[in-house]
CSV table of C-alpha atoms in Angstrom, one decimal:
chain,number,residue,atom,x,y,z
A,1,MET,CA,126.6,130.5,71.3
A,2,SER,CA,127.9,134.0,71.7
A,3,LYS,CA,126.1,136.3,74.2
A,4,LYS,CA,125.9,139.1,71.5
A,5,ASP,CA,123.4,137.1,69.2
A,6,ASN,CA,121.1,136.1,72.2
A,7,GLY,CA,121.0,132.7,70.7
A,8,ALA,CA,119.7,133.8,67.3
A,9,GLY,CA,122.2,131.9,65.4
A,10,VAL,CA,121.1,128.7,67.5
A,11,ILE,CA,117.6,129.2,66.7
A,12,LEU,CA,118.1,130.0,63.0
A,13,ALA,CA,120.0,126.8,62.5
A,14,TYR,CA,117.2,124.9,64.4
A,15,LEU,CA,114.6,126.1,62.4
A,16,ASN,CA,116.3,125.6,59.2
A,17,GLU,CA,117.2,122.1,60.2
A,18,LYS,CA,113.7,121.0,61.1
A,19,ASN,CA,111.9,123.2,58.5
A,20,ARG,CA,108.6,123.0,60.4
A,21,PRO,CA,106.5,125.9,62.0
A,22,TYR,CA,107.1,126.5,65.8
A,23,SER,CA,106.2,129.0,68.3
A,24,ALA,CA,108.5,130.9,70.6
A,25,GLN,CA,107.3,128.5,73.5
A,26,ASP,CA,107.9,125.5,71.4
A,27,VAL,CA,111.5,126.7,70.5
A,28,PHE,CA,112.2,127.6,74.1
A,29,SER,CA,111.0,124.1,75.3
A,30,ASN,CA,113.1,122.3,72.7
A,31,LEU,CA,116.5,124.2,73.1
A,32,GLN,CA,116.5,125.4,76.8
A,33,LYS,CA,118.1,122.5,78.3
A,34,GLN,CA,120.6,122.0,75.7
A,35,HIS,CA,121.5,125.6,75.3
A,36,GLY,CA,120.5,127.5,78.5
A,37,LEU,CA,118.4,130.0,76.5
A,38,GLY,CA,115.9,132.1,78.5
A,39,LYS,CA,112.3,132.3,77.3
A,40,THR,CA,112.4,136.2,77.0
A,41,ALA,CA,115.7,135.9,75.1
A,42,VAL,CA,114.2,133.4,72.7
A,43,VAL,CA,111.0,135.4,71.9
A,44,LYS,CA,113.3,138.8,71.1
A,45,ALA,CA,115.6,136.5,68.9
A,46,MET,CA,112.8,135.2,66.9
A,47,GLU,CA,111.2,138.6,66.5
A,48,LEU,CA,114.5,140.0,65.4
A,49,LEU,CA,115.3,137.1,62.9
A,50,ALA,CA,111.7,137.7,61.6
A,51,LEU,CA,112.4,141.5,61.3
A,52,GLU,CA,115.6,140.9,59.4
A,53,GLY,CA,113.8,138.3,56.9
A,54,LYS,CA,115.8,135.5,58.0
A,55,ILE,CA,112.8,133.5,59.1
A,56,LYS,CA,109.0,133.8,58.2
A,57,GLU,CA,106.4,135.0,60.9
A,58,LYS,CA,102.6,134.3,60.7
A,59,ILE,CA,100.2,135.5,63.3
A,60,TYR,CA,97.1,133.3,64.1
A,61,GLY,CA,94.8,135.2,66.4
A,62,LYS,CA,97.1,135.9,69.6
A,63,GLN,CA,99.9,133.7,68.7
A,64,LYS,CA,102.7,134.0,66.5
A,65,ILE,CA,104.2,131.3,64.4
A,66,TYR,CA,107.5,131.0,63.2
A,67,PHE,CA,109.3,128.9,60.0
A,68,ALA,CA,112.4,128.7,58.0
A,69,ASP,CA,112.4,130.9,54.9
A,70,GLN,CA,111.3,128.4,52.2
A,71,ALA,CA,113.1,130.5,49.3
A,72,GLN,CA,116.5,129.1,50.5
A,73,PHE,CA,115.4,125.6,49.9
A,74,LYS,CA,115.7,123.8,46.3
A,75,ASP,CA,112.4,123.1,44.6
A,76,VAL,CA,111.4,119.2,44.9
A,77,ASN,CA,109.8,117.6,42.2
A,78,ASP,CA,107.0,114.9,42.4
A,79,ALA,CA,109.6,112.2,41.8
A,80,ASP,CA,111.8,113.2,44.4
A,81,LEU,CA,108.9,113.5,46.9
A,82,LYS,CA,107.7,109.8,46.0
A,83,ALA,CA,111.4,108.6,46.5
A,84,MET,CA,111.5,110.4,50.0
A,85,ASP,CA,108.0,109.0,51.0
A,86,HIS,CA,109.3,105.5,49.8
A,87,GLN,CA,112.6,105.9,51.9
A,88,ILE,CA,110.5,107.2,54.8
A,89,SER,CA,108.2,104.1,54.8
A,90,GLU,CA,111.3,101.7,54.6
A,91,LEU,CA,113.1,103.6,57.5
A,92,SER,CA,109.6,103.5,59.7
A,93,GLU,CA,109.3,99.5,58.7
A,94,GLU,CA,113.2,99.2,59.8
A,95,VAL,CA,112.4,101.0,63.0
A,96,GLN,CA,109.4,99.0,64.0
A,97,SER,CA,111.3,95.9,63.2
A,98,LEU,CA,114.2,97.0,65.5
A,99,THR,CA,112.1,98.1,68.1
A,100,GLN,CA,110.3,94.8,68.3
A,101,SER,CA,113.7,93.0,68.3
A,102,CYS,CA,114.7,95.3,71.3
A,103,ARG,CA,111.6,94.1,73.2
A,104,GLN,CA,112.2,90.6,72.7
A,105,LEU,CA,115.8,91.1,73.8
A,106,ASP,CA,114.8,93.0,76.9
A,107,ALA,CA,112.2,90.3,78.0
A,108,GLU,CA,115.0,87.7,77.4
A,109,LEU,CA,117.4,89.7,79.4
A,110,LYS,CA,115.1,90.1,82.2
A,111,GLU,CA,114.4,86.5,82.4
A,112,LEU,CA,118.3,85.8,82.3
A,113,ASN,CA,118.7,88.1,85.2
A,114,SER,CA,116.3,86.5,87.3
A,115,SER,CA,117.6,83.0,86.4
A,116,LEU,CA,120.1,81.3,88.7
A,117,THR,CA,123.6,81.5,87.7
A,118,THR,CA,125.6,78.0,87.0
A,119,GLU,CA,127.5,78.4,90.3
A,120,GLU,CA,124.4,79.3,92.0
A,121,MET,CA,122.5,76.1,90.4
A,122,VAL,CA,125.4,73.9,91.3
A,123,SER,CA,125.3,75.2,94.9
A,124,GLU,CA,121.4,74.7,95.2
A,125,ILE,CA,121.7,71.1,93.9
A,126,GLN,CA,124.3,70.3,96.8
A,127,GLU,CA,122.1,71.7,99.4
A,128,LEU,CA,119.1,69.8,98.1
A,129,LYS,CA,121.2,66.5,98.0
A,130,ALA,CA,122.2,67.3,101.5
A,131,GLU,CA,118.8,67.8,102.9
A,132,CYS,CA,117.4,64.8,100.8
A,133,SER,CA,120.0,62.7,102.6
A,134,GLY,CA,119.1,64.1,106.0
A,135,TYR,CA,115.4,62.8,105.3
A,136,ARG,CA,116.3,59.4,104.0
A,137,ALA,CA,118.5,59.0,107.3
A,138,ARG,CA,115.8,60.4,109.4
A,139,LEU,CA,113.2,57.7,107.6
A,140,GLU,CA,115.2,54.9,108.1
A,141,LYS,CA,115.8,55.8,111.8
A,142,ILE,CA,112.1,55.8,112.3
A,143,LYS,CA,111.5,52.5,110.3
A,144,SER,CA,114.3,50.8,112.4
A,145,ALA,CA,112.9,52.0,115.5
A,146,SER,CA,111.6,49.2,118.1
A,147,ASN,CA,109.5,51.4,120.4
A,148,HIS,CA,106.4,51.8,118.2
A,149,ILE,CA,103.0,52.0,120.0
A,150,THR,CA,100.6,49.5,119.3
A,151,PRO,CA,96.9,50.5,118.7
A,152,GLU,CA,95.9,48.8,121.9
A,153,GLU,CA,98.5,50.9,123.8
A,154,LYS,CA,97.4,53.9,122.3
A,155,ASP,CA,93.7,53.3,123.0
A,156,LYS,CA,94.6,52.8,126.5
A,157,VAL,CA,96.3,56.3,126.6
A,158,TYR,CA,93.5,57.8,125.1
A,159,LYS,CA,91.0,56.4,127.7
A,160,GLU,CA,93.2,57.4,130.6
A,161,ARG,CA,93.3,60.8,129.3
A,162,ASP,CA,89.5,61.1,129.2
A,163,LEU,CA,89.3,59.6,132.6
A,164,TYR,CA,91.6,62.4,134.0
A,165,VAL,CA,90.0,65.1,132.1
A,166,LYS,CA,86.5,64.2,133.3
A,167,GLU,CA,87.9,64.0,137.0
A,168,TRP,CA,89.6,67.5,136.6
A,169,LYS,CA,86.2,69.0,135.3
A,170,LYS,CA,84.6,67.3,138.3
A,171,ARG,CA,86.7,68.7,140.7
A,172,LYS,CA,86.9,72.1,139.3
A,173,ARG,CA,83.2,72.3,139.7
A,174,LEU,CA,83.2,71.3,143.1
A,175,ALA,CA,85.8,73.8,144.0
A,176,SER,CA,83.6,76.6,142.4
A,177,ASP,CA,80.6,75.2,144.1
A,178,MET,CA,82.3,75.6,147.5
A,179,THR,CA,84.1,79.0,146.7
A,180,ASN,CA,80.5,80.3,145.5
A,181,ALA,CA,78.9,79.1,148.9
A,182,ILE,CA,81.6,80.5,150.9
A,183,LEU,CA,81.4,84.0,149.3
A,184,GLU,CA,77.6,84.5,150.1
A,185,GLY,CA,78.7,85.5,153.4
A,186,TYR,CA,82.5,86.7,152.7
A,187,PRO,CA,82.6,90.4,153.1
A,188,LYS,CA,85.3,90.8,150.4
A,189,SER,CA,85.6,90.3,146.6
A,190,LYS,CA,86.1,86.7,145.1
A,191,LYS,CA,89.6,87.5,143.9
A,192,GLU,CA,90.5,88.7,147.4
A,193,PHE,CA,89.3,85.7,149.0
A,194,LEU,CA,91.3,83.6,146.6
A,195,GLU,CA,94.3,85.3,147.2
A,196,GLU,CA,93.7,85.2,151.1
A,197,VAL,CA,93.3,81.4,151.2
A,198,GLY,CA,96.2,80.9,148.7
A,199,VAL,CA,94.1,79.3,145.8
A,200,GLU,CA,95.2,79.6,142.3
A,201,THR,CA,92.8,79.0,139.4
A,202,ASP,CA,93.6,77.4,136.0
A,203,GLU,CA,93.2,80.7,134.7
A,204,ASP,CA,95.8,82.2,137.0
A,205,CYS,CA,98.4,79.6,135.7
A,206,LYS,CA,97.1,80.1,132.3
A,207,VAL,CA,96.0,76.6,132.0
A,208,VAL,CA,93.1,75.8,129.4
A,209,LEU,CA,90.8,72.4,130.3
A,210,PRO,CA,91.2,70.3,127.3
A,211,ASN,CA,88.3,68.7,125.5
A,212,THR,CA,87.2,65.3,126.2
C-alpha cells in the first residue's frame, strides 16, 4: 500500500473480493490490523472510490453502505447458482466433519497428555512394589512378635488407669477446696496466691484431665 492512494487500492480489492456490502466502520475493523489503516483514511478513500465510480454507495438513514460495482462481474445463470449452492453444501458438510474430527483428536490429545508416560509408569510400579515389600515385612514382624498383650493384661491396664484418674480428680477437687477456703481471707488474687506459694495448676502445665 502506497501513501499516495491512502489505502484505496487495498479497499477496492477487498470489496471486489468479498463482493458484499460494508460500512466504512466494517472495512476499517477488518483491514486496520493487517494494513494499519486509520478510520479517517478509510472513510475518505471509500468516498473517493464511490465518487470515481469504482464502487457503489447506498445511503440508509445516516449510514452509508459501500459494495463492489456489479457491472464488472459476469452474469451467473441458474445452473451455475445451483452448482455453487451444491458445492457450498458439500464444503459445509466437510467442514463440519473435520471440525468434529478435530474435537475428538483434541480430546484424545488431552487424555494422552494427562496420562503417565511408559517411563513414569515403570518408575511408579517399582515404587509401589517397594512400598508393598515394606508393608509385608512390617506385617510379618508384627505376626512374629512374642510380646503381645493378653486380654487380661489389657483389662488390668485400663482398670489401673481408671483408678489413677479418679484419684487425680479427687486430689484436684481437694486442692481447689483448700485454695478457695484460703482465698476467703487472702487480700490478693488467686493467681498471685498460687505464684506466691509456688503451686502450678494443670492449666499452667497445659495438662487435660482424661475422661474415665
